[in-house]
Structures are given as structure tokens and as C-alpha cells.
Tab-separated table of C-alpha atoms and ligand atoms in Angstrom:
chain	number	residue	atom	x	y	z
D	1	UNK	CA	134.024	106.179	96.004
D	2	UNK	CA	131.915	109.169	95.002
D	3	UNK	CA	128.390	108.770	93.668
D	4	UNK	CA	126.769	110.318	90.616
D	5	UNK	CA	124.227	112.341	92.615
D	6	UNK	CA	126.414	113.245	95.603
D	7	UNK	CA	125.292	116.587	97.025
D	8	UNK	CA	121.746	116.367	95.635
D	9	UNK	CA	119.120	116.520	98.365
D	10	UNK	CA	115.659	115.140	97.699
D	11	UNK	CA	112.554	116.003	99.682
D	12	UNK	CA	110.765	112.701	99.213
D	13	UNK	CA	107.071	113.308	99.651
D	14	UNK	CA	106.141	110.026	97.952
D	15	UNK	CA	104.109	107.038	99.061
D	16	UNK	CA	102.953	103.609	97.875
D	17	UNK	CA	104.990	102.446	94.839
D	18	UNK	CA	105.393	104.806	91.892
D	19	UNK	CA	107.045	107.730	93.693
D	20	UNK	CA	109.140	105.603	96.082
D	21	UNK	CA	110.690	103.620	93.197
D	22	UNK	CA	111.837	106.915	91.709
D	23	UNK	CA	113.405	108.278	94.886
D	24	UNK	CA	114.973	104.895	95.692
D	25	UNK	CA	116.796	105.028	92.360
D	26	UNK	CA	117.992	108.567	93.080
D	27	UNK	CA	119.204	107.403	96.501
D	28	UNK	CA	121.097	104.545	94.839
D	29	UNK	CA	122.825	107.105	92.650
D	30	UNK	CA	123.956	108.920	95.798
D	31	UNK	CA	121.277	111.538	96.498
D	32	UNK	CA	120.371	112.271	100.117
D	33	UNK	CA	116.698	111.277	100.152
D	34	UNK	CA	114.613	112.520	103.074
D	35	UNK	CA	111.263	110.750	103.143
D	36	UNK	CA	108.583	112.851	104.821
D	37	UNK	CA	105.789	110.721	106.256
D	38	UNK	CA	102.651	111.313	108.284
D	39	UNK	CA	103.351	110.783	111.964
D	40	UNK	CA	101.541	107.741	113.346
D	41	UNK	CA	101.371	105.286	110.467
D	42	UNK	CA	103.637	106.816	107.827
D	43	UNK	CA	103.535	105.488	104.278
D	44	UNK	CA	100.486	103.196	104.090
D	45	UNK	CA	102.592	100.429	102.561
D	46	UNK	CA	104.509	99.970	105.817
D	47	UNK	CA	101.464	98.033	107.023
D	48	UNK	CA	100.234	96.566	103.725
D	49	UNK	CA	100.667	92.869	102.843
D	50	UNK	CA	102.500	92.350	106.130
D	51	UNK	CA	104.157	88.954	106.540
D	52	UNK	CA	105.642	89.601	110.021
D	53	UNK	CA	103.533	91.255	112.739
D	54	UNK	CA	104.674	94.821	113.597
D	55	UNK	CA	107.522	94.758	111.074
D	56	UNK	CA	107.559	97.048	108.044
D	57	UNK	CA	106.207	95.055	105.123
D	58	UNK	CA	108.338	93.821	102.259
D	59	UNK	CA	106.242	96.119	100.083
D	60	UNK	CA	107.643	99.101	101.979
D	61	UNK	CA	111.166	97.884	102.648
D	62	UNK	CA	111.790	96.890	99.026
D	63	UNK	CA	110.847	100.367	97.751
D	64	UNK	CA	112.534	102.587	100.309
D	65	UNK	CA	116.159	101.560	100.673
D	66	UNK	CA	118.928	104.101	101.276
D	67	UNK	CA	116.489	106.805	102.475
D	68	UNK	CA	116.102	108.741	105.708
D	69	UNK	CA	112.643	108.933	107.292
D	70	UNK	CA	111.181	111.991	108.981
D	71	UNK	CA	107.680	112.181	110.448
D	72	UNK	CA	105.933	115.507	110.004
D	73	UNK	CA	102.343	116.728	110.044
D	74	UNK	CA	102.439	119.067	107.100
D	75	UNK	CA	98.840	120.187	107.542
D	76	UNK	CA	99.488	121.978	110.832
D	77	UNK	CA	101.114	125.466	110.751
D	78	UNK	CA	104.193	124.418	112.733
D	79	UNK	CA	104.626	121.404	110.458
D	80	UNK	CA	104.305	123.614	107.388
D	81	UNK	CA	107.088	125.809	108.815
D	82	UNK	CA	109.364	122.767	109.028
D	83	UNK	CA	108.435	121.754	105.481
D	84	UNK	CA	109.293	125.277	104.292
D	85	UNK	CA	112.760	124.897	105.775
D	86	UNK	CA	113.137	121.569	104.025
D	87	UNK	CA	112.048	123.108	100.712
D	88	UNK	CA	114.665	125.834	101.131
D	89	UNK	CA	117.435	123.297	101.645
D	90	UNK	CA	116.508	120.638	99.087
D	91	UNK	CA	117.074	120.477	95.331
D	92	UNK	CA	114.099	118.370	94.345
D	93	UNK	CA	110.670	117.655	95.784
D	94	UNK	CA	109.160	114.411	94.541
D	95	UNK	CA	105.484	113.720	95.225
D	96	UNK	CA	102.751	111.382	94.086
D	97	UNK	CA	99.745	112.531	96.060
D	98	UNK	CA	96.287	112.569	94.577
D	99	UNK	CA	95.832	115.557	92.246
D	100	UNK	CA	95.503	118.824	94.177
D	101	UNK	CA	96.718	117.474	97.552
D	102	UNK	CA	99.905	119.544	97.549
D	103	UNK	CA	97.955	122.710	96.651
D	104	UNK	CA	95.413	121.990	99.393
D	105	UNK	CA	98.326	121.719	101.819
D	106	UNK	CA	99.339	125.237	100.751
D	107	UNK	CA	102.372	124.252	98.700
D	108	UNK	CA	101.483	125.400	95.218
D	109	UNK	CA	104.163	125.624	92.516
D	110	UNK	CA	104.192	129.410	92.983
D	111	UNK	CA	104.675	129.128	96.758
D	112	UNK	CA	107.482	126.593	96.341
D	113	UNK	CA	109.136	128.882	93.780
D	114	UNK	CA	108.967	131.752	96.267
D	115	UNK	CA	110.669	129.617	98.882
D	116	UNK	CA	113.291	128.159	96.541
D	117	UNK	CA	113.459	129.168	92.863
D	118	UNK	CA	115.979	126.368	92.211
D	119	UNK	CA	113.575	123.688	93.441
D	120	UNK	CA	112.563	121.001	90.952
D	121	UNK	CA	109.056	119.723	91.714
D	122	UNK	CA	108.559	116.260	90.285
D	123	UNK	CA	105.165	114.586	90.317
D	124	UNK	CA	103.597	111.285	89.398
D	125	UNK	CA	99.929	111.571	88.551
D	126	UNK	CA	97.592	108.983	87.083
D	127	UNK	CA	96.724	111.079	84.039
D	128	UNK	CA	98.112	114.185	82.424
D	129	UNK	CA	95.934	117.262	81.794
D	130	UNK	CA	92.581	116.276	80.296
D	131	UNK	CA	89.313	114.618	81.219
D	132	UNK	CA	90.771	112.280	83.844
D	133	UNK	CA	93.356	114.564	85.429
D	134	UNK	CA	91.651	114.589	88.837
D	135	UNK	CA	91.352	110.803	89.144
D	136	UNK	CA	93.196	108.724	91.701
D	137	UNK	CA	95.075	105.945	89.990
D	138	UNK	CA	96.717	102.661	90.929
D	139	UNK	CA	98.869	100.302	88.882
D	140	UNK	CA	96.221	98.321	87.052
D	141	UNK	CA	94.162	101.391	86.202
D	142	UNK	CA	97.227	102.750	84.412
D	143	UNK	CA	97.821	99.448	82.621
D	144	UNK	CA	94.229	99.546	81.372
D	145	UNK	CA	94.289	103.218	80.381
D	146	UNK	CA	97.733	103.085	78.799
D	147	UNK	CA	96.994	100.396	76.202
D	148	UNK	CA	98.695	97.498	77.953
D	149	UNK	CA	95.641	95.502	79.072
D	150	UNK	CA	93.816	95.666	75.735
D	151	UNK	CA	96.881	94.267	73.976
D	152	UNK	CA	97.861	91.636	76.577
D	153	UNK	CA	96.355	88.162	76.863
D	154	UNK	CA	95.133	85.542	74.455
D	155	UNK	CA	92.951	86.372	71.439
D	156	UNK	CA	89.951	84.492	72.844
D	157	UNK	CA	90.309	85.811	76.401
D	158	UNK	CA	89.595	89.070	78.240
D	159	UNK	CA	92.068	91.967	78.524
D	160	UNK	CA	94.833	91.120	80.959
D	161	UNK	CA	97.125	93.017	83.317
D	162	UNK	CA	100.779	92.070	83.513
D	163	UNK	CA	102.795	91.220	86.616
D	164	UNK	CA	105.427	93.783	85.641
D	165	UNK	CA	104.534	96.991	87.487
D	166	UNK	CA	104.819	99.166	84.436
D	167	UNK	CA	102.316	101.701	85.781
D	168	UNK	CA	104.009	102.270	89.132
D	169	UNK	CA	107.672	101.300	88.869
D	170	UNK	CA	107.643	102.138	85.147
D	171	UNK	CA	106.435	105.661	85.876
D	172	UNK	CA	108.926	106.048	88.720
D	173	UNK	CA	111.676	105.230	86.267
D	174	UNK	CA	110.417	107.815	83.788
D	175	UNK	CA	110.177	110.431	86.542
D	176	UNK	CA	113.727	109.743	87.728
D	177	UNK	CA	115.021	110.447	84.231
D	178	UNK	CA	113.034	113.700	84.131
D	179	UNK	CA	114.515	114.764	87.460
D	180	UNK	CA	118.085	114.078	86.404
D	181	UNK	CA	117.491	115.995	83.149
D	182	UNK	CA	115.995	118.938	85.102
D	183	UNK	CA	118.990	118.957	87.446
D	184	UNK	CA	121.248	119.089	84.406
D	185	UNK	CA	119.274	121.950	82.837
D	186	UNK	CA	119.357	123.844	86.131
D	187	UNK	CA	123.141	124.007	85.798
D	188	UNK	CA	122.696	126.445	82.917
D	189	UNK	CA	119.408	128.190	83.810
D	190	UNK	CA	119.789	128.361	87.581
D	191	UNK	CA	116.052	127.633	87.809
D	192	UNK	CA	113.992	124.699	88.928
D	193	UNK	CA	111.046	123.422	86.924
D	194	UNK	CA	108.031	121.166	87.170
D	195	UNK	CA	108.482	117.572	86.017
D	196	UNK	CA	105.390	115.457	85.443
D	197	UNK	CA	105.232	111.763	84.643
D	198	UNK	CA	101.662	110.563	84.164
D	199	UNK	CA	101.120	106.841	84.637
D	200	UNK	CA	98.953	106.560	81.527
D	201	UNK	CA	101.695	108.223	79.457
D	202	UNK	CA	104.430	106.027	80.879
D	203	UNK	CA	102.494	102.827	80.198
D	204	UNK	CA	101.727	104.026	76.684
D	205	UNK	CA	105.404	104.806	76.145
D	206	UNK	CA	106.167	101.191	77.051
D	207	UNK	CA	103.369	100.047	74.704
D	208	UNK	CA	104.751	102.086	71.807
D	209	UNK	CA	104.966	99.033	69.521
D	210	UNK	CA	101.216	98.512	69.855
D	211	UNK	CA	100.506	102.027	68.566
D	212	UNK	CA	102.847	101.116	65.708
D	213	UNK	CA	100.689	98.052	65.074
D	214	UNK	CA	97.448	100.049	65.262
D	215	UNK	CA	98.636	102.164	62.341
D	216	UNK	CA	99.905	99.157	60.390
D	217	UNK	CA	96.522	97.497	60.899
D	218	UNK	CA	94.652	100.563	59.683
D	219	UNK	CA	96.816	100.725	56.568
D	220	UNK	CA	96.940	97.060	55.588
D	221	UNK	CA	94.061	95.368	57.487
D	222	UNK	CA	96.281	92.530	58.664
D	223	UNK	CA	99.387	91.836	60.734
D	224	UNK	CA	101.015	88.702	59.541
D	225	UNK	CA	103.038	87.949	62.652
D	226	UNK	CA	99.899	87.930	64.848
D	227	UNK	CA	98.251	84.560	65.721
D	228	UNK	CA	95.037	85.740	64.006
D	229	UNK	CA	96.830	85.454	60.654
D	230	UNK	CA	96.017	83.837	58.259
D	231	UNK	CA	92.791	82.198	59.489
D	232	UNK	CA	90.959	84.837	61.517
D	233	UNK	CA	89.450	88.238	60.953
D	234	UNK	CA	91.187	91.339	62.332
D	235	UNK	CA	88.924	93.984	63.868
D	236	UNK	CA	89.629	97.699	63.857
D	237	UNK	CA	91.904	97.776	66.927
D	238	UNK	CA	95.140	95.954	67.754
D	239	UNK	CA	94.071	92.540	69.077
D	240	UNK	CA	95.655	90.518	71.849
D	241	UNK	CA	98.507	88.454	70.452
D	242	UNK	CA	99.036	85.808	73.123
D	243	UNK	CA	102.745	85.064	73.309
D	244	UNK	CA	103.583	86.111	69.780
D	245	UNK	CA	106.697	88.217	69.507
D	246	UNK	CA	106.188	91.972	69.407
D	247	UNK	CA	108.988	92.397	66.875
D	248	UNK	CA	109.865	91.294	63.381
D	249	UNK	CA	111.162	87.863	64.415
D	250	UNK	CA	108.347	85.382	65.150
D	251	UNK	CA	108.465	83.787	68.590
D	252	UNK	CA	106.351	81.750	70.966
D	253	UNK	CA	106.329	80.097	74.372
D	254	UNK	CA	106.749	76.336	74.024
D	255	UNK	CA	106.405	73.446	76.435
D	256	UNK	CA	109.513	71.704	77.713
D	257	UNK	CA	110.009	68.400	79.498
D	258	UNK	CA	108.068	68.358	82.757
D	259	UNK	CA	105.392	70.854	81.686
D	260	UNK	CA	102.629	68.531	82.903
D	261	UNK	CA	103.566	69.176	86.534
D	262	UNK	CA	105.829	72.249	86.469
D	263	UNK	CA	103.943	75.443	85.524
D	264	UNK	CA	107.196	77.057	84.418
D	265	UNK	CA	108.639	74.264	82.266
D	266	UNK	CA	108.484	76.436	79.148
D	267	UNK	CA	110.879	78.287	76.894
D	268	UNK	CA	110.499	81.344	74.679
D	269	UNK	CA	111.701	80.371	71.234
D	270	UNK	CA	112.484	82.936	68.518
D	271	UNK	CA	112.759	81.779	64.923
D	272	UNK	CA	115.203	84.480	63.922
D	273	UNK	CA	115.586	84.479	60.133
D	274	UNK	CA	119.387	84.374	60.250
D	275	UNK	CA	119.407	81.050	62.114
D	276	UNK	CA	116.473	79.350	60.377
D	277	UNK	CA	118.710	76.614	58.866
D	278	UNK	CA	120.090	75.886	62.342
D	279	UNK	CA	116.548	75.689	63.767
D	280	UNK	CA	115.634	73.132	61.072
D	281	UNK	CA	118.729	71.055	61.807
D	282	UNK	CA	118.185	71.093	65.587
D	283	UNK	CA	114.578	69.895	65.333
D	284	UNK	CA	115.341	67.367	62.593
D	285	UNK	CA	113.482	69.050	59.718
D	286	UNK	CA	116.387	69.747	57.368
D	287	UNK	CA	114.103	69.556	54.339
D	288	UNK	CA	112.455	72.799	55.515
D	289	UNK	CA	115.659	74.702	54.740
D	290	UNK	CA	114.972	74.577	50.993
D	291	UNK	CA	111.226	73.866	50.983
D	292	UNK	CA	109.553	76.907	49.356
D	293	UNK	CA	106.784	76.828	52.000
D	294	UNK	CA	109.317	77.440	54.792
D	295	UNK	CA	112.485	78.810	53.195
D	296	UNK	CA	111.758	82.552	53.508
D	297	UNK	CA	110.485	84.610	56.465
D	298	UNK	CA	107.503	85.722	54.360
D	299	UNK	CA	106.542	82.143	53.480
D	300	UNK	CA	106.883	81.028	57.101
D	301	UNK	CA	104.375	83.629	58.313
D	302	UNK	CA	101.633	81.510	56.696
D	303	UNK	CA	102.691	78.469	58.725
D	304	UNK	CA	103.753	79.794	62.135
D	305	UNK	CA	101.325	77.564	64.071
D	306	UNK	CA	102.525	74.256	62.531
D	307	UNK	CA	106.144	75.423	62.693
D	308	UNK	CA	105.942	76.160	66.426
D	309	UNK	CA	103.970	72.932	66.998
D	310	UNK	CA	106.823	70.984	65.380
D	311	UNK	CA	109.495	72.846	67.353
D	312	UNK	CA	107.518	72.134	70.514
D	313	UNK	CA	107.605	68.401	69.779
D	314	UNK	CA	111.373	68.807	70.103
D	315	UNK	CA	111.450	71.163	73.142
D	316	UNK	CA	109.119	68.761	75.000
D	317	UNK	CA	111.889	66.144	74.935
D	318	UNK	CA	114.313	68.336	76.954
D	319	UNK	CA	114.115	70.459	80.070
D	320	UNK	CA	114.193	74.227	79.563
D	321	UNK	CA	117.856	74.565	80.545
D	322	UNK	CA	118.919	71.804	78.151
D	323	UNK	CA	116.954	73.509	75.383
D	324	UNK	CA	118.669	76.798	76.228
D	325	UNK	CA	122.109	75.194	76.171
D	326	UNK	CA	121.563	73.482	72.831
D	327	UNK	CA	120.006	76.506	71.124
D	328	UNK	CA	122.723	78.854	72.315
D	329	UNK	CA	125.320	76.700	70.591
D	330	UNK	CA	123.639	77.814	67.341
D	331	UNK	CA	122.942	81.412	68.425
D	332	UNK	CA	119.211	80.708	68.323
D	333	UNK	CA	117.605	83.325	70.619
D	334	UNK	CA	115.564	81.756	73.401
D	335	UNK	CA	114.694	82.326	77.039
D	336	UNK	CA	113.692	79.858	79.750
D	337	UNK	CA	110.599	80.851	81.715
D	338	UNK	CA	112.160	81.444	85.126
D	339	UNK	CA	110.055	81.302	88.264
D	340	UNK	CA	110.596	83.886	91.010
D	341	UNK	CA	112.043	81.042	93.090
D	342	UNK	CA	114.630	80.284	90.415
D	343	UNK	CA	115.477	83.977	90.044
D	344	UNK	CA	115.814	84.461	93.809
D	345	UNK	CA	118.226	81.522	93.973
D	346	UNK	CA	120.291	82.405	90.897
D	347	UNK	CA	123.918	82.913	92.042
D	348	UNK	CA	124.938	85.174	89.140
D	349	UNK	CA	122.190	87.690	90.025
D	350	UNK	CA	123.510	87.801	93.592
D	351	UNK	CA	127.033	88.380	92.316
D	352	UNK	CA	126.041	91.397	90.213
D	353	UNK	CA	123.967	92.958	92.998
D	354	UNK	CA	120.743	92.577	91.045
D	355	UNK	CA	119.394	90.434	93.885
D	356	UNK	CA	120.614	91.609	97.289
D	357	UNK	CA	120.147	90.237	100.785
D	358	UNK	CA	119.452	92.929	103.358
D	359	UNK	CA	119.376	92.758	107.137
D	360	UNK	CA	116.626	94.711	108.873
D	361	UNK	CA	116.545	95.300	112.645
D	362	UNK	CA	112.888	94.270	113.001
D	363	UNK	CA	112.208	91.818	110.191
D	364	UNK	CA	115.669	90.229	109.861
D	365	UNK	CA	117.089	89.120	106.524
D	366	UNK	CA	115.173	89.489	103.281
D	367	UNK	CA	115.863	89.646	99.558
D	368	UNK	CA	115.381	92.668	97.373
D	369	UNK	CA	116.075	93.775	93.841
D	370	UNK	CA	119.142	96.002	93.782
D	371	UNK	CA	119.869	98.780	91.335
D	372	UNK	CA	119.275	97.426	87.820
D	373	UNK	CA	121.461	100.235	86.434
D	374	UNK	CA	125.135	99.540	86.928
D	375	UNK	CA	127.646	102.399	86.720
D	376	UNK	CA	131.402	101.981	86.752
D	377	UNK	CA	132.058	105.168	88.710
D	378	UNK	CA	129.021	105.239	90.982
D	379	UNK	CA	128.551	101.896	92.662
D	380	UNK	CA	125.310	101.153	94.460
D	381	UNK	CA	125.418	99.884	98.024
D	382	UNK	CA	121.913	98.949	99.091
D	383	UNK	CA	121.178	99.825	102.718
D	384	UNK	CA	118.004	98.969	104.616
D	385	UNK	CA	114.864	101.080	104.560
D	386	UNK	CA	114.415	103.464	107.505
D	387	UNK	CA	112.093	102.827	110.420
D	388	UNK	CA	109.278	105.352	110.660
D	389	UNK	CA	110.736	108.666	111.816
D	390	UNK	CA	114.165	107.138	112.417
D	391	UNK	CA	115.939	110.260	111.214
D	392	UNK	CA	113.528	112.941	112.408
D	393	UNK	CA	115.817	114.354	115.095
D	394	UNK	CA	118.919	114.146	112.902
D	395	UNK	CA	117.232	116.043	110.051
D	396	UNK	CA	115.612	118.586	112.387
D	397	UNK	CA	119.022	119.362	113.872
D	398	UNK	CA	120.477	119.763	110.372
D	399	UNK	CA	117.681	122.262	109.737
D	400	UNK	CA	118.841	124.221	112.793
D	401	UNK	CA	116.252	123.173	115.381
D	402	UNK	CA	117.456	122.899	118.986
D	403	UNK	CA	116.831	119.889	121.254
D	404	UNK	CA	114.163	121.853	123.154
D	405	UNK	CA	112.367	122.898	119.963
D	406	UNK	CA	112.377	119.319	118.698
D	407	UNK	CA	110.940	118.042	121.970
D	408	UNK	CA	108.255	120.717	121.876
D	409	UNK	CA	107.264	119.859	118.294
D	410	UNK	CA	107.064	116.211	119.285
D	411	UNK	CA	104.910	117.029	122.309
D	412	UNK	CA	102.600	119.004	119.975
D	413	UNK	CA	102.258	115.988	117.639
D	414	UNK	CA	103.923	117.802	114.736
D	415	UNK	CA	106.803	115.345	114.304
A	501	CAO	N1	101.033	115.265	106.948
A	501	CAO	C1	99.720	115.555	106.847
A	501	CAO	N2	98.968	115.179	105.796
A	501	CAO	C2	99.573	114.485	104.834
A	501	CAO	C3	100.942	114.157	104.869
A	501	CAO	C4	101.675	114.564	105.991
A	501	CAO	N3	102.967	114.296	106.135
A	501	CAO	N4	101.248	113.455	103.756
A	501	CAO	C5	100.123	113.345	103.043
A	501	CAO	N5	99.115	113.972	103.674
A	501	CAO	C6	97.732	114.091	103.246
A	501	CAO	C7	97.576	114.713	101.898
A	501	CAO	O1	97.701	116.110	101.996
A	501	CAO	C8	96.159	114.260	101.531
A	501	CAO	O2	95.238	115.098	102.183
A	501	CAO	P1	93.920	115.709	101.460
A	501	CAO	O3	93.256	114.555	100.769
A	501	CAO	O4	93.140	116.248	102.600
A	501	CAO	O5	94.366	116.738	100.521
A	501	CAO	C9	96.058	112.907	102.215
A	501	CAO	O6	97.177	112.810	103.080
A	501	CAO	C10	96.025	111.679	101.345
A	501	CAO	O7	96.733	111.810	100.162
A	501	CAO	P2	96.296	110.957	98.873
A	501	CAO	O8	94.932	111.383	98.442
A	501	CAO	O9	97.391	111.101	97.906
A	501	CAO	O10	96.272	109.456	99.424
A	501	CAO	P3	95.217	108.279	99.123
A	501	CAO	O11	95.685	107.134	99.940
A	501	CAO	O12	93.814	108.693	99.311
A	501	CAO	O13	95.417	107.957	97.572
A	501	CAO	C11	96.696	107.328	95.613
A	501	CAO	C12	96.489	107.176	97.132
A	501	CAO	C13	97.941	106.562	95.252
A	501	CAO	C14	95.483	106.732	94.887
A	501	CAO	C15	96.841	108.827	95.272
A	501	CAO	O14	97.864	109.369	96.058
A	501	CAO	C16	97.174	109.066	93.792
A	501	CAO	O15	96.301	108.955	92.927
A	501	CAO	N6	98.416	109.444	93.518
A	501	CAO	C17	98.852	109.791	92.169
A	501	CAO	C18	98.994	108.573	91.317
A	501	CAO	C19	99.921	107.561	91.901
A	501	CAO	O16	101.038	107.821	92.264
A	501	CAO	N7	99.429	106.329	91.929
A	501	CAO	C20	100.290	105.191	92.189
A	501	CAO	C21	100.318	104.814	93.563
A	501	CAO	S1	101.396	103.472	93.701
A	501	CAO	O17	100.451	102.207	93.342
């Protein structure tokens, strides 16, 4: 079967997490992704958080599937000459070096344009143009600068980062969309262009509802679905809302049977207005259906804490899967808090290819997250990540280098 991005060749100059997640997605859509790494150690993540001596780490393997790996010293003149050939034969260069690194290497936008006017140059940077544009940035810096940390956590606690890698993987996802759009535009213009996804911007994009709330707060001085309402004072910035729902339907995380010993015996419970009578029936509070204090969504906002406390009395009598089963009979939206262990073992996620088992020649079998985007005409087959430099000779030959030239470049420490 053909793939959506068949024929697209990516010069993957990315490292760590943000850039590699982007190029991995493009590879899953069928692009030929050539990862260029420093000879010697390659991408630093190959050796980070290692669980098996001498084997590429899970950090690396889980971000670099379906790619080819080439080692190349792009700071030496002979290495630059190889990179120039790659630029001439690729459609997209993706990079997430520290600001200025590509220019210092001699590959400015103008130089790349000279070599290949159709080349799309896609970059992840920590910040867009402005006071912080030269800063190096990792995941949690982006979460803090993008509005996520100040709005995550409990009202009486410090700002909090989330386990979801919205700064790195989130930005990679944004960049991938920019690349695909630029490829589409190139069909009509014939030209490449620069694509920038800044981590701060991407996090902020994912925190859009909190900028909504900032403006609501400034206009009305209160947000009735937040846990601070009605008893506490709102300051001048969006406060942390604990586990309150970010939308118009109040929700909370509630204990289920076994919570005393199981840290994940919880369920997210949403008191959607349309099913309020069903909620009352399920928890045994049928009088609340017509009681003026509870009958309307507006009235309930004054009593969310006691309402969720009463619902929790009920959820505590059942395990989270029983709660889920019962609530779904009434279309009451809810979600069990699943541990990574439960997710890894979930058969339906294996069947859809969302969780995939991969065999690696050095580390053996491991689990990874497959392509979360499913396409009917471009199926993803996840293949293992490349060993460092595994495809150097193959790619060099495709670029027209002879066996002797390759051996000479290797002897010179270029590849
Ligand atoms: N051959 C020779 N040199 C190479 C090379 C190659 N194949 N590939 C990279 N290099 C060089 C770069 O040119 C750079 O050299 P200079 O500093 O002399 O210009 C050097 O390697 C290191 O690049 P770096 O500064 O990007 O790497 P770092 O480990 O110091 O910083 C990071 C890492 C992530 C903080 C930085 O790259 C960054 O801020 N990137 C943008 C934001 C980003 O993507 N952050 C998310 C990372 S994922 O958590």
C-alpha cells in the first residue's frame, strides 16, 4: 500500500525529543527520513536514561522509529560538502539546534536556498523572536513559559508541570503540520519556505482555554466553575484549578474502591447538564432533580464541592471499572484514571497499533506508542529505530559516493 508522504525526503537534523517526534510522524506517513548525527555518540538521547548497558535507550528508540541514521561531522569542510549534497536531494530539513547553531555551521537560510530553492527548513526553537529568542529550552521551561505551569496544580500548591510532554512532543506535532502545509503550498509556488514552531507558542496554543479564562476573569472578576468559587477570592491572573474541568461541564477526580492502597483508584466524573437526572438517580439523590438548589447548572455551581463529595460517597463503593460501566449505561461522561501499567497491558490499544511491540537487535523487545493518527489509505507500520550510522554507506552511495571515497571519509573521521 502507498503512503501519504511517499517520495518526500527529509533531512532530519533533529535531536532529543521535540524535533525527533516530528520527523518520526513524517516517517510514519511514508517520508524517507535520514537522521544526520554526530559521529561518535550521535543523538545524546541514545545514552540517556539507559536501562540496558550499551543498548540505545528507550528514550531514543521510542522517538526515532522508521528512520535511517547517517553519521556526519558537519563542521568539517568535507562533511559540509556531504551535507550540501543531502540538502540538494531532500525536500525538507528539520532541525532543533540551539538558536544560531545552523548559521554557525555555515548553513544559513540564504545558503540553503542557494543550494535548493525548493527546500523547506523547519525549526523548533524554545521561543519565537523577542527577548528570549537566544535561550536554550527544554520541556519544562516551555511548560512554564507557555502558561501551563501557572495554571496546573492545586489552588494552595505551587505551579506544576504535567507529565504530558506538551513542550517537546506537542511542538513536534505542530511543526509536522507546518511542514505538511509547506509541502502543499510548494506544489503551487515551487518554492520552499521557513517553518518555525516555538515551544512557548505551542504550549500556549494548548493552553488556549486559560487565556480565555484570563479575559473572563478580567471582565467579571470570578469564574464560577473554578474551585475558588464561591468561597475564595480570585486574584488578577487565572488561578490553578486542581482537577476542575476546563470546559462548561463541571467535573472532578473522585476516589473509587481501593483508593487507600491503589494510587490510581480514581475516576474523572463529569456532571454534564443533559444527564443530571441520571446522575441523581445513580447516586440515590432523586430529590435533587427538582430541588431548586440543584436543578439547574447555574444553581449547581454554588454547590459543586458538596455535590462531588456526595457522588464520591457512591464512587467509593465501586472500583473504577464498575463505576465506568454503570455510568456509561446512562451516557454519563467519565474516565477511569489508568496507570501506565494498565495502558501498556490494554489489549484494544495493541489491536489498533496505538501500543506496539518492537524487536531491536541490541535491546530485544520493547513497547512503544505507535502512530496516534490513523489513516485509511496510509497505514503505519512501525519499524525499529536505526543503530548509530547504520545507513551511512547506503545513503552515501545514493548520493553518488564510491566505495573508496566512503572509506576515505571514514578514515578522516568525517562519517
Ligand atoms: N556534526 C558536527 N557538529 C554538530 C552536528 C554534527 N552532525 N550536529 C550538531 N552539531 C553541533 C551544533 O552545530 C552545535 O555546535 P555549536 O554550539 O558550536 O554551534 C552543537 O553540536 C550542539 O548543539 P546544541 O547547542 O543544539 O545542543 P545542546 O545539547 O547544547 O542543547 C538543546 C540542546 C535542546 C537545549 C538545544 O538544542 C535547544 O535549545 N534546541 C531548541 C529547542 C529544543 O528543541 N528544545 C527541546 C529539546 S527536546 O527536550
